[in-house]
mmCIF file of C-alpha atoms and ligand atoms in Angstrom:
data_model
loop_
_atom_site.group_PDB
_atom_site.id
_atom_site.type_symbol
_atom_site.label_atom_id
_atom_site.label_comp_id
_atom_site.label_asym_id
_atom_site.label_seq_id
_atom_site.Cartn_x
_atom_site.Cartn_y
_atom_site.Cartn_z
ATOM 1 C CA MET A 6 26.653 -7.086 1.156
ATOM 2 C CA GLY A 7 27.255 -3.610 -0.260
ATOM 3 C CA GLU A 8 24.948 -0.642 0.221
ATOM 4 C CA VAL A 9 22.304 -2.389 2.281
ATOM 5 C CA SER A 10 24.416 -2.840 5.394
ATOM 6 C CA ASP A 11 26.372 0.415 5.134
ATOM 7 C CA SER A 12 23.634 2.734 6.361
ATOM 8 C CA LYS A 13 20.891 2.467 8.970
ATOM 9 C CA SER A 14 17.800 0.767 7.564
ATOM 10 C CA SER A 15 14.599 2.779 7.230
ATOM 11 C CA LEU A 16 12.499 -0.376 7.539
ATOM 12 C CA PHE A 17 10.684 -1.733 10.588
ATOM 13 C CA PRO A 18 12.882 -4.561 11.777
ATOM 14 C CA THR A 19 10.102 -7.179 11.481
ATOM 15 C CA TYR A 20 12.396 -9.714 9.835
ATOM 16 C CA ALA A 21 15.616 -11.320 11.035
ATOM 17 C CA ARG A 22 17.085 -11.111 7.553
ATOM 18 C CA TYR A 23 19.842 -13.287 6.115
ATOM 19 C CA PRO A 24 22.942 -11.216 5.314
ATOM 20 C CA MET A 25 22.486 -11.283 1.525
ATOM 21 C CA ALA A 26 20.615 -9.099 -0.963
ATOM 22 C CA MET A 27 19.384 -10.967 -4.042
ATOM 23 C CA VAL A 28 19.271 -9.018 -7.269
ATOM 24 C CA LYS A 29 18.605 -11.597 -9.994
ATOM 25 C CA GLY A 30 16.834 -14.914 -10.388
ATOM 26 C CA GLU A 31 16.466 -17.483 -13.120
ATOM 27 C CA GLY A 32 15.059 -20.986 -12.684
ATOM 28 C CA SER A 33 16.470 -22.436 -9.447
ATOM 29 C CA ARG A 34 19.320 -19.901 -9.355
ATOM 30 C CA LEU A 35 19.636 -16.595 -7.521
ATOM 31 C CA TRP A 36 22.446 -14.037 -7.604
ATOM 32 C CA ASP A 37 23.268 -11.555 -4.844
ATOM 33 C CA ASP A 38 24.580 -8.010 -5.221
ATOM 34 C CA GLN A 39 28.141 -9.291 -4.866
ATOM 35 C CA GLY A 40 27.773 -11.600 -7.852
ATOM 36 C CA ASN A 41 27.550 -14.791 -5.767
ATOM 37 C CA ARG A 42 25.337 -17.516 -7.259
ATOM 38 C CA TYR A 43 22.973 -19.634 -5.139
ATOM 39 C CA LEU A 44 20.898 -22.752 -5.596
ATOM 40 C CA ASP A 45 17.419 -21.777 -4.398
ATOM 41 C CA LEU A 46 15.777 -24.669 -2.542
ATOM 42 C CA MET A 47 13.344 -22.425 -0.618
ATOM 43 C CA THR A 48 11.655 -20.515 -3.478
ATOM 44 C CA GLY A 49 10.526 -17.520 -1.428
ATOM 45 C CA LEU A 50 8.656 -19.886 0.912
ATOM 46 C CA ALA A 51 6.881 -21.920 -1.791
ATOM 47 C CA VAL A 52 6.091 -18.883 -3.958
ATOM 48 C CA THR A 53 8.324 -19.271 -7.019
ATOM 49 C CA SER A 54 7.235 -22.858 -7.649
ATOM 50 C CA LEU A 55 7.994 -22.523 -11.371
ATOM 51 C CA GLY A 56 11.445 -21.138 -10.611
ATOM 52 C CA HIS A 57 12.426 -17.493 -11.004
ATOM 53 C CA SER A 58 11.157 -15.507 -14.003
ATOM 54 C CA PRO A 59 9.268 -18.333 -15.753
ATOM 55 C CA ALA A 60 9.121 -17.301 -19.423
ATOM 56 C CA LYS A 61 5.470 -18.157 -20.119
ATOM 57 C CA VAL A 62 4.207 -16.298 -17.059
ATOM 58 C CA LYS A 63 6.333 -13.309 -17.981
ATOM 59 C CA GLU A 64 4.923 -13.365 -21.529
ATOM 60 C CA LYS A 65 1.315 -13.345 -20.220
ATOM 61 C CA LEU A 66 2.136 -10.569 -17.757
ATOM 62 C CA VAL A 67 3.738 -8.376 -20.423
ATOM 63 C CA GLU A 68 0.756 -8.915 -22.747
ATOM 64 C CA GLN A 69 -1.597 -7.892 -19.957
ATOM 65 C CA LEU A 70 0.550 -4.858 -19.070
ATOM 66 C CA ASP A 71 0.018 -3.645 -22.628
ATOM 67 C CA ASP A 72 -3.777 -3.974 -22.361
ATOM 68 C CA LEU A 73 -5.054 -3.098 -18.876
ATOM 69 C CA TRP A 74 -3.517 -3.001 -15.388
ATOM 70 C CA HIS A 75 -6.383 -2.348 -13.052
ATOM 71 C CA VAL A 76 -10.106 -2.008 -13.106
ATOM 72 C CA SER A 77 -12.494 -2.001 -10.169
ATOM 73 C CA ASN A 78 -14.279 -5.140 -9.078
ATOM 74 C CA LEU A 79 -17.428 -3.162 -9.852
ATOM 75 C CA PHE A 80 -16.780 -4.349 -13.440
ATOM 76 C CA HIS A 81 -16.629 -7.872 -14.822
ATOM 77 C CA ILE A 82 -13.008 -9.020 -15.093
ATOM 78 C CA PRO A 83 -12.639 -11.766 -17.726
ATOM 79 C CA ASN A 84 -9.255 -12.944 -16.377
ATOM 80 C CA GLN A 85 -10.875 -13.537 -12.963
ATOM 81 C CA GLU A 86 -13.607 -15.659 -14.514
ATOM 82 C CA LYS A 87 -10.994 -17.633 -16.437
ATOM 83 C CA LEU A 88 -8.731 -18.278 -13.448
ATOM 84 C CA ALA A 89 -11.708 -19.144 -11.242
ATOM 85 C CA ARG A 90 -12.878 -21.677 -13.849
ATOM 86 C CA LEU A 91 -9.399 -23.198 -14.042
ATOM 87 C CA LEU A 92 -9.338 -23.625 -10.257
ATOM 88 C CA THR A 93 -12.877 -24.985 -9.908
ATOM 89 C CA ASP A 94 -12.445 -27.356 -12.898
ATOM 90 C CA ASN A 95 -9.392 -28.827 -11.173
ATOM 91 C CA SER A 96 -10.743 -29.084 -7.608
ATOM 92 C CA CYS A 97 -13.906 -30.086 -5.778
ATOM 93 C CA MET A 98 -14.821 -26.399 -5.447
ATOM 94 C CA ASP A 99 -17.462 -24.285 -7.194
ATOM 95 C CA ALA A 100 -16.720 -20.605 -6.531
ATOM 96 C CA VAL A 101 -13.687 -18.383 -5.980
ATOM 97 C CA PHE A 102 -13.017 -15.075 -4.215
ATOM 98 C CA PHE A 103 -9.756 -13.341 -5.154
ATOM 99 C CA CYS A 104 -7.578 -11.331 -2.777
ATOM 100 C CA ASN A 105 -3.886 -10.488 -2.460
ATOM 101 C CA SER A 106 -2.284 -12.751 0.125
ATOM 102 C CA GLY A 107 -2.640 -15.877 2.196
ATOM 103 C CA ALA A 108 -3.775 -14.054 5.309
ATOM 104 C CA GLU A 109 -6.509 -12.352 3.311
ATOM 105 C CA ALA A 110 -7.634 -15.667 1.842
ATOM 106 C CA ASN A 111 -7.929 -17.125 5.355
ATOM 107 C CA GLU A 112 -9.616 -13.953 6.582
ATOM 108 C CA ALA A 113 -12.195 -14.448 3.818
ATOM 109 C CA ALA A 114 -12.637 -18.106 4.840
ATOM 110 C CA ILE A 115 -13.205 -17.143 8.487
ATOM 111 C CA LYS A 116 -15.719 -14.464 7.510
ATOM 112 C CA LEU A 117 -17.512 -16.833 5.130
ATOM 113 C CA ALA A 118 -17.786 -19.596 7.743
ATOM 114 C CA ARG A 119 -19.310 -17.190 10.263
ATOM 115 C CA ARG A 120 -21.621 -15.563 7.755
ATOM 116 C CA TYR A 121 -22.858 -18.900 6.367
ATOM 117 C CA HIS A 122 -23.783 -20.049 9.847
ATOM 118 C CA GLN A 123 -25.319 -16.719 10.825
ATOM 119 C CA LYS A 124 -27.100 -15.662 7.608
ATOM 120 C CA VAL A 125 -27.844 -18.889 5.745
ATOM 121 C CA LEU A 126 -28.193 -21.585 8.417
ATOM 122 C CA GLY A 127 -29.269 -19.121 11.101
ATOM 123 C CA THR A 128 -27.427 -21.033 13.834
ATOM 124 C CA GLY A 129 -25.555 -17.963 15.125
ATOM 125 C CA ARG A 130 -22.415 -20.055 15.496
ATOM 126 C CA TYR A 131 -19.014 -18.402 15.158
ATOM 127 C CA GLU A 132 -16.328 -20.479 16.845
ATOM 128 C CA ILE A 133 -13.585 -22.062 14.720
ATOM 129 C CA ILE A 134 -11.390 -24.919 15.867
ATOM 130 C CA THR A 135 -7.792 -24.624 14.672
ATOM 131 C CA PHE A 136 -4.698 -26.571 15.747
ATOM 132 C CA LYS A 137 -1.668 -26.091 17.902
ATOM 133 C CA GLN A 138 1.492 -25.206 15.890
ATOM 134 C CA SER A 139 -0.667 -24.136 12.948
ATOM 135 C CA PHE A 140 0.067 -21.054 10.875
ATOM 136 C CA HIS A 141 -2.676 -19.084 9.150
ATOM 137 C CA GLY A 142 -1.322 -15.546 8.751
ATOM 138 C CA ARG A 143 -0.571 -12.227 10.423
ATOM 139 C CA THR A 144 -3.805 -10.214 10.359
ATOM 140 C CA LEU A 145 -5.600 -10.021 13.700
ATOM 141 C CA ALA A 146 -8.089 -12.766 12.860
ATOM 142 C CA THR A 147 -5.549 -15.050 11.190
ATOM 143 C CA LEU A 148 -2.888 -14.661 13.891
ATOM 144 C CA THR A 149 -5.614 -15.591 16.329
ATOM 145 C CA ALA A 150 -6.435 -18.642 14.203
ATOM 146 C CA THR A 151 -2.716 -19.478 14.349
ATOM 147 C CA GLY A 152 -2.000 -21.868 17.211
ATOM 148 C CA GLN A 153 1.340 -20.308 18.229
ATOM 149 C CA GLU A 154 1.713 -17.916 21.138
ATOM 150 C CA LYS A 155 4.803 -16.255 19.652
ATOM 151 C CA VAL A 156 2.720 -15.053 16.685
ATOM 152 C CA GLN A 157 0.082 -13.577 19.038
ATOM 153 C CA ASP A 158 2.507 -12.067 21.541
ATOM 154 C CA GLY A 159 1.770 -8.408 22.249
ATOM 155 C CA PHE A 160 -1.361 -8.139 20.102
ATOM 156 C CA GLN A 161 -4.018 -8.625 22.777
ATOM 157 C CA PRO A 162 -6.950 -8.352 22.949
ATOM 158 C CA LEU A 163 -7.400 -10.966 20.250
ATOM 159 C CA PRO A 164 -10.712 -11.435 18.421
ATOM 160 C CA GLN A 165 -12.994 -14.023 19.985
ATOM 161 C CA GLY A 166 -14.065 -17.288 18.499
ATOM 162 C CA PHE A 167 -10.990 -19.490 18.109
ATOM 163 C CA VAL A 168 -10.010 -22.599 20.062
ATOM 164 C CA TYR A 169 -6.911 -24.734 19.578
ATOM 165 C CA ALA A 170 -7.019 -28.509 19.501
ATOM 166 C CA PRO A 171 -3.940 -30.741 19.483
ATOM 167 C CA PHE A 172 -2.871 -31.641 15.927
ATOM 168 C CA ASN A 173 -3.130 -35.299 14.893
ATOM 169 C CA ASP A 174 -5.121 -36.192 18.021
ATOM 170 C CA ALA A 175 -8.296 -37.777 16.644
ATOM 171 C CA GLU A 176 -9.602 -38.730 20.076
ATOM 172 C CA ALA A 177 -9.337 -35.268 21.619
ATOM 173 C CA LEU A 178 -11.038 -33.436 18.769
ATOM 174 C CA ALA A 179 -14.701 -34.089 19.599
ATOM 175 C CA GLY A 180 -14.153 -32.495 23.016
ATOM 176 C CA TYR A 181 -13.500 -29.119 21.377
ATOM 177 C CA ILE A 182 -16.849 -28.973 19.581
ATOM 178 C CA ASN A 183 -19.705 -27.095 21.249
ATOM 179 C CA ASP A 184 -22.946 -25.361 20.227
ATOM 180 C CA LYS A 185 -20.978 -22.302 19.028
ATOM 181 C CA THR A 186 -18.612 -24.194 16.674
ATOM 182 C CA CYS A 187 -19.045 -23.315 12.982
ATOM 183 C CA ALA A 188 -15.890 -24.701 11.368
ATOM 184 C CA ILE A 189 -12.644 -26.627 11.678
ATOM 185 C CA MET A 190 -9.622 -25.133 9.926
ATOM 186 C CA LEU A 191 -6.413 -27.033 9.289
ATOM 187 C CA GLU A 192 -3.324 -27.527 7.177
ATOM 188 C CA MET A 193 -2.743 -30.981 5.702
ATOM 189 C CA VAL A 194 0.932 -30.372 6.371
ATOM 190 C CA GLN A 195 1.764 -27.884 9.114
ATOM 191 C CA ALA A 196 4.534 -26.265 7.138
ATOM 192 C CA GLU A 197 5.609 -23.324 9.294
ATOM 193 C CA GLY A 198 4.903 -25.533 12.314
ATOM 194 C CA GLY A 199 7.739 -27.911 11.387
ATOM 195 C CA VAL A 200 6.591 -29.902 8.305
ATOM 196 C CA ARG A 201 4.164 -32.001 10.348
ATOM 197 C CA ILE A 202 1.975 -34.180 8.166
ATOM 198 C CA ALA A 203 -1.654 -34.844 9.119
ATOM 199 C CA ASP A 204 -2.378 -38.523 9.812
ATOM 200 C CA PRO A 205 -5.004 -40.024 7.495
ATOM 201 C CA ALA A 206 -6.985 -41.330 10.486
ATOM 202 C CA PHE A 207 -6.990 -37.871 12.061
ATOM 203 C CA VAL A 208 -8.184 -36.205 8.848
ATOM 204 C CA LYS A 209 -10.915 -38.832 8.504
ATOM 205 C CA GLU A 210 -12.108 -37.982 12.012
ATOM 206 C CA VAL A 211 -12.036 -34.239 11.228
ATOM 207 C CA ALA A 212 -14.185 -34.816 8.124
ATOM 208 C CA LYS A 213 -16.564 -37.138 10.009
ATOM 209 C CA LEU A 214 -17.083 -34.684 12.871
ATOM 210 C CA CYS A 215 -17.652 -31.849 10.403
ATOM 211 C CA LYS A 216 -20.442 -33.869 8.765
ATOM 212 C CA GLU A 217 -22.008 -34.933 12.067
ATOM 213 C CA HIS A 218 -22.036 -31.444 13.581
ATOM 214 C CA ASN A 219 -22.674 -29.471 10.387
ATOM 215 C CA LEU A 220 -19.289 -27.710 10.591
ATOM 216 C CA LEU A 221 -17.483 -26.275 7.598
ATOM 217 C CA LEU A 222 -14.153 -27.900 6.825
ATOM 218 C CA ILE A 223 -11.586 -25.251 5.866
ATOM 219 C CA VAL A 224 -8.258 -26.481 4.505
ATOM 220 C CA ASP A 225 -5.426 -23.940 4.359
ATOM 221 C CA GLU A 226 -3.585 -24.910 1.157
ATOM 222 C CA ILE A 227 -1.592 -21.692 0.985
ATOM 223 C CA GLN A 228 1.726 -23.536 1.212
ATOM 224 C CA THR A 229 0.628 -27.071 0.268
ATOM 225 C CA GLY A 230 -1.506 -26.176 -2.762
ATOM 226 C CA LEU A 231 -0.792 -26.025 -6.492
ATOM 227 C CA GLY A 232 1.269 -29.170 -6.900
ATOM 228 C CA ARG A 233 3.726 -28.783 -4.039
ATOM 229 C CA THR A 234 2.801 -32.007 -2.213
ATOM 230 C CA GLY A 235 2.514 -34.268 -5.262
ATOM 231 C CA LYS A 236 -1.193 -33.593 -5.875
ATOM 232 C CA LEU A 237 -2.664 -30.318 -7.117
ATOM 233 C CA PHE A 238 -4.129 -29.876 -3.604
ATOM 234 C CA ALA A 239 -2.965 -31.693 -0.487
ATOM 235 C CA TYR A 240 -6.535 -32.616 0.537
ATOM 236 C CA GLU A 241 -6.590 -35.006 -2.461
ATOM 237 C CA HIS A 242 -4.168 -37.306 -0.605
ATOM 238 C CA TYR A 243 -6.845 -37.932 2.032
ATOM 239 C CA GLY A 244 -9.966 -38.757 0.010
ATOM 240 C CA ILE A 245 -11.968 -35.955 1.606
ATOM 241 C CA GLU A 246 -13.749 -32.889 0.213
ATOM 242 C CA PRO A 247 -13.305 -29.667 2.173
ATOM 243 C CA ASP A 248 -15.977 -26.953 2.029
ATOM 244 C CA ILE A 249 -13.392 -24.193 1.681
ATOM 245 C CA ILE A 250 -9.733 -24.101 0.655
ATOM 246 C CA THR A 251 -7.387 -21.131 0.635
ATOM 247 C CA LEU A 252 -4.528 -20.439 -1.775
ATOM 248 C CA ALA A 253 -1.857 -17.790 -2.252
ATOM 249 C CA LYS A 254 1.940 -18.277 -2.334
ATOM 250 C CA ALA A 255 2.560 -20.140 -5.649
ATOM 251 C CA LEU A 256 -0.613 -18.905 -7.370
ATOM 252 C CA GLY A 257 1.013 -15.947 -9.156
ATOM 253 C CA SER A 258 4.600 -17.252 -9.469
ATOM 254 C CA GLY A 259 5.663 -14.282 -7.321
ATOM 255 C CA PHE A 260 3.008 -11.788 -8.385
ATOM 256 C CA PRO A 261 0.827 -11.230 -5.280
ATOM 257 C CA ILE A 262 -2.525 -13.010 -5.446
ATOM 258 C CA GLY A 263 -4.614 -15.038 -3.014
ATOM 259 C CA ALA A 264 -7.824 -16.987 -3.451
ATOM 260 C CA MET A 265 -10.542 -18.581 -1.365
ATOM 261 C CA LEU A 266 -12.409 -21.435 -2.998
ATOM 262 C CA GLY A 267 -15.726 -22.720 -1.691
ATOM 263 C CA LYS A 268 -18.606 -25.078 -2.350
ATOM 264 C CA GLU A 269 -21.737 -23.928 -4.167
ATOM 265 C CA LYS A 270 -23.886 -23.819 -1.005
ATOM 266 C CA LEU A 271 -21.624 -21.082 0.404
ATOM 267 C CA THR A 272 -22.275 -18.623 -2.459
ATOM 268 C CA GLU A 273 -25.506 -17.633 -0.701
ATOM 269 C CA ALA A 274 -23.507 -16.295 2.251
ATOM 270 C CA PHE A 275 -21.192 -13.981 0.304
ATOM 271 C CA THR A 276 -23.773 -11.762 -1.356
ATOM 272 C CA ALA A 277 -23.068 -8.373 -3.000
ATOM 273 C CA GLY A 278 -21.519 -5.996 -0.502
ATOM 274 C CA SER A 279 -20.641 -8.651 2.102
ATOM 275 C CA HIS A 280 -16.908 -8.814 1.338
ATOM 276 C CA GLY A 281 -14.457 -7.200 -1.029
ATOM 277 C CA SER A 282 -10.929 -6.088 -1.908
ATOM 278 C CA THR A 283 -9.759 -3.203 -4.097
ATOM 279 C CA PHE A 284 -6.872 -5.119 -5.593
ATOM 280 C CA GLY A 285 -8.379 -8.613 -5.356
ATOM 281 C CA GLY A 286 -7.970 -10.359 -8.714
ATOM 282 C CA THR A 287 -6.770 -7.460 -10.881
ATOM 283 C CA PRO A 288 -6.318 -8.204 -14.587
ATOM 284 C CA ILE A 289 -2.534 -8.406 -14.054
ATOM 285 C CA ALA A 290 -2.589 -10.623 -10.957
ATOM 286 C CA THR A 291 -5.058 -13.024 -12.551
ATOM 287 C CA ALA A 292 -3.001 -13.111 -15.777
ATOM 288 C CA ALA A 293 -0.068 -14.356 -13.666
ATOM 289 C CA GLY A 294 -2.422 -16.836 -11.986
ATOM 290 C CA ILE A 295 -3.825 -18.189 -15.255
ATOM 291 C CA ALA A 296 -0.366 -18.731 -16.737
ATOM 292 C CA THR A 297 0.893 -20.365 -13.527
ATOM 293 C CA VAL A 298 -2.036 -22.758 -13.078
ATOM 294 C CA GLU A 299 -2.084 -23.666 -16.791
ATOM 295 C CA ILE A 300 1.562 -24.700 -16.544
ATOM 296 C CA ILE A 301 1.175 -26.611 -13.255
ATOM 297 C CA VAL A 302 -1.886 -28.495 -14.529
ATOM 298 C CA GLY A 303 -0.872 -28.795 -18.202
ATOM 299 C CA ASP A 304 2.650 -30.019 -17.507
ATOM 300 C CA LYS A 305 1.467 -32.328 -14.684
ATOM 301 C CA LEU A 306 3.880 -30.724 -12.238
ATOM 302 C CA SER A 307 2.100 -32.357 -9.288
ATOM 303 C CA ASP A 308 3.262 -35.752 -10.548
ATOM 304 C CA ARG A 309 6.717 -34.318 -11.075
ATOM 305 C CA ALA A 310 6.743 -32.959 -7.505
ATOM 306 C CA ALA A 311 5.808 -36.425 -6.204
ATOM 307 C CA GLU A 312 8.655 -38.059 -8.147
ATOM 308 C CA MET A 313 11.279 -35.451 -7.355
ATOM 309 C CA GLY A 314 10.217 -35.373 -3.714
ATOM 310 C CA GLN A 315 10.650 -39.123 -3.463
ATOM 311 C CA TYR A 316 14.058 -38.861 -5.111
ATOM 312 C CA ALA A 317 15.146 -36.104 -2.709
ATOM 313 C CA VAL A 318 13.965 -38.007 0.361
ATOM 314 C CA GLU A 319 15.742 -41.203 -0.690
ATOM 315 C CA LYS A 320 18.965 -39.250 -1.220
ATOM 316 C CA LEU A 321 18.587 -37.358 2.060
ATOM 317 C CA LYS A 322 17.894 -40.561 3.970
ATOM 318 C CA ALA A 323 20.887 -42.317 2.414
ATOM 319 C CA LYS A 324 23.087 -39.408 3.417
ATOM 320 C CA LEU A 325 21.689 -38.416 6.801
ATOM 321 C CA GLU A 326 20.015 -41.384 8.444
ATOM 322 C CA GLY A 327 21.949 -42.514 11.469
ATOM 323 C CA HIS A 328 23.460 -39.046 11.937
ATOM 324 C CA PRO A 329 23.209 -38.346 15.685
ATOM 325 C CA MET A 330 21.700 -34.910 15.049
ATOM 326 C CA VAL A 331 19.020 -35.982 12.557
ATOM 327 C CA LYS A 332 15.819 -37.045 14.266
ATOM 328 C CA GLU A 333 13.453 -37.545 11.334
ATOM 329 C CA ILE A 334 13.078 -36.727 7.643
ATOM 330 C CA ARG A 335 9.473 -35.932 6.695
ATOM 331 C CA ALA A 336 8.080 -35.001 3.315
ATOM 332 C CA MET A 337 4.997 -34.742 1.163
ATOM 333 C CA GLY A 338 6.146 -34.184 -2.396
ATOM 334 C CA LEU A 339 8.547 -31.268 -2.515
ATOM 335 C CA LEU A 340 7.667 -30.003 0.966
ATOM 336 C CA ILE A 341 10.514 -31.547 2.913
ATOM 337 C CA GLY A 342 11.618 -31.244 6.530
ATOM 338 C CA ILE A 343 14.751 -32.511 8.253
ATOM 339 C CA GLU A 344 14.054 -32.486 11.981
ATOM 340 C CA CYS A 345 17.193 -32.165 14.076
ATOM 341 C CA THR A 346 17.787 -32.730 17.759
ATOM 342 C CA ARG A 347 18.899 -29.132 18.250
ATOM 343 C CA PRO A 348 18.302 -25.612 16.862
ATOM 344 C CA VAL A 349 19.232 -25.324 13.186
ATOM 345 C CA ALA A 350 19.806 -21.571 12.641
ATOM 346 C CA ASP A 351 23.618 -21.892 12.544
ATOM 347 C CA LEU A 352 23.419 -24.938 10.265
ATOM 348 C CA ILE A 353 21.207 -23.019 7.842
ATOM 349 C CA ALA A 354 23.635 -20.081 7.828
ATOM 350 C CA GLU A 355 26.437 -22.507 7.019
ATOM 351 C CA ILE A 356 24.436 -24.152 4.211
ATOM 352 C CA HIS A 357 23.777 -20.658 2.797
ATOM 353 C CA GLY A 358 27.504 -20.002 3.027
ATOM 354 C CA HIS A 359 27.996 -22.925 0.640
ATOM 355 C CA GLY A 360 25.578 -21.344 -1.829
ATOM 356 C CA VAL A 361 22.456 -23.400 -1.099
ATOM 357 C CA LEU A 362 19.298 -21.684 0.140
ATOM 358 C CA VAL A 363 17.117 -23.583 2.617
ATOM 359 C CA VAL A 364 14.936 -22.260 5.442
ATOM 360 C CA SER A 365 13.861 -23.379 8.901
ATOM 361 C CA ALA A 366 10.377 -24.536 9.899
ATOM 362 C CA GLY A 367 10.278 -23.897 13.619
ATOM 363 C CA PRO A 368 13.570 -23.898 15.550
ATOM 364 C CA GLU A 369 14.702 -27.472 14.859
ATOM 365 C CA VAL A 370 13.624 -28.305 11.316
ATOM 366 C CA ILE A 371 15.516 -27.560 8.100
ATOM 367 C CA ARG A 372 12.922 -27.096 5.365
ATOM 368 C CA LEU A 373 13.370 -27.586 1.628
ATOM 369 C CA LEU A 374 10.852 -26.120 -0.808
ATOM 370 C CA PRO A 375 12.488 -26.566 -4.220
ATOM 371 C CA SER A 376 10.927 -25.368 -7.454
ATOM 372 C CA LEU A 377 8.550 -27.948 -8.957
ATOM 373 C CA LEU A 378 10.911 -27.833 -11.959
ATOM 374 C CA VAL A 379 14.046 -28.601 -9.920
ATOM 375 C CA THR A 380 16.377 -31.064 -11.651
ATOM 376 C CA HIS A 381 18.011 -34.213 -10.265
ATOM 377 C CA GLU A 382 21.396 -32.508 -10.586
ATOM 378 C CA GLU A 383 20.220 -29.503 -8.577
ATOM 379 C CA LEU A 384 18.815 -31.739 -5.834
ATOM 380 C CA ASP A 385 22.061 -33.725 -5.793
ATOM 381 C CA GLU A 386 24.049 -30.511 -5.454
ATOM 382 C CA GLY A 387 21.895 -29.205 -2.585
ATOM 383 C CA ILE A 388 21.808 -32.501 -0.702
ATOM 384 C CA GLU A 389 25.566 -32.849 -1.058
ATOM 385 C CA VAL A 390 26.044 -29.494 0.679
ATOM 386 C CA ILE A 391 23.482 -30.252 3.410
ATOM 387 C CA GLY A 392 25.206 -33.592 4.028
ATOM 388 C CA LYS A 393 28.623 -31.966 4.189
ATOM 389 C CA VAL A 394 27.507 -29.270 6.624
ATOM 390 C CA LEU A 395 25.714 -31.707 8.919
ATOM 391 C CA ALA A 396 28.693 -34.061 8.821
ATOM 392 C CA GLY A 397 30.749 -31.236 10.327
ATOM 393 C CA HIS A 398 28.462 -31.163 13.372
ATOM 394 C CA THR A 399 28.277 -34.545 14.952
ATOM 395 C CA MET A 400 27.305 -33.400 18.436
ATOM 396 C CA ALA A 401 23.677 -34.021 19.345
ATOM 397 C CA VAL A 402 23.491 -30.762 21.284
ATOM 398 C CA ASN A 403 24.489 -27.266 20.252
ATOM 399 C CA GLU A 404 28.210 -27.181 20.963
HETATM 400 C C1 PLP B 26 2.327 -18.267 4.224
HETATM 401 C C2 PLP B 26 1.122 -18.857 4.823
HETATM 402 C C3 PLP B 26 0.028 -18.056 5.223
HETATM 403 C C4 PLP B 26 0.060 -16.542 5.147
HETATM 404 O O1 PLP B 26 0.205 -16.067 3.834
HETATM 405 P P1 PLP B 26 0.612 -14.526 3.604
HETATM 406 O O2 PLP B 26 0.570 -14.389 2.113
HETATM 407 O O3 PLP B 26 1.969 -14.332 4.177
HETATM 408 O O4 PLP B 26 -0.396 -13.698 4.288
HETATM 409 C C5 PLP B 26 -1.074 -18.692 5.746
HETATM 410 N N1 PLP B 26 -1.128 -20.036 5.874
HETATM 411 C C6 PLP B 26 -0.109 -20.825 5.492
HETATM 412 C C7 PLP B 26 -0.229 -22.301 5.646
HETATM 413 C C8 PLP B 26 1.055 -20.269 4.976
HETATM 414 O O5 PLP B 26 2.080 -21.060 4.639
#
């Protein structure tokens, strides 16, 4: 791997990194510093949804670099208005707050839910119900919203006001609501949590309880949003309307940008001075966002993700079903999980060794997050390798 491994790293070791260093990307291909070529079926964890270096996004970015990089949010920023309009025109939402990451988008959602209940409704409520195995980010509030002890380990005391209900358990949910509850926050597919898809009946119950108890429904679409699941937003599969959704990952095609979208009634709670971000929605970040969303919407990439996802799942099932190590194949569009009966870290390393990049989702799930522009041939190539590697491990337990 060249220079990177030769000397001691000056970085905090917060990541268990794969032993490669990527230096170039184009479409679904990546190249490492040794000249090896890879098929990228993980897209930086659902970030490079248009593939690497998409030409139209690059063009918009370069144009914007010539004009203006940064200006304070104390000024009007036309690109922000334009991207916000694109997002609200294509969702059930009315207003947008821009930030720089997924965690910040969820942080904004948590703050907005509390402030709406405290300043607009005057109920004083602050508690948010989230779900076990969820993932909402790494800031103190969002790691507390995350229903995984390993993410919270060592960071006590955690902020108050979060409770964790079992995911997909419609009957248990009502028992978690009390006179302090202000919101329910969930992912339509728990992606980091193992590609676990919300049951329609469960989501219906969530929406019903939110209405009955005047709770805000927050849907974390950071991984599922922007076409990934076969709709522009995953909530559209369920026939519900959240009050708040959060976006990041694919929004800038790799340029950092996050967004929180909310219903009109919530604008009263985020008044001037109540929330902010220096870099939130800079002219450059929003230029990347505009170009990305225009392509995803204009080229109907949600429909493409639905079709390609179905194709991939059929191929995977044909190849892997009946394999003693494969427990279940789950997918919504191009968010695909292969649950195994044992830890998958060594399998993933082996798949990487054959030039195909996939990632885990929890210890026992192999996750595929291909570009929304992935071709049939590329999927065939990746699935062939996954099939070959799994065929070499027929034992149900880790040998
Ligand atoms: C990645 C992710 C986040 C956190 O986003 P960051 O940009 O890493 O802060 C939050 N929620 C979900 C569902 C995610 O997939």
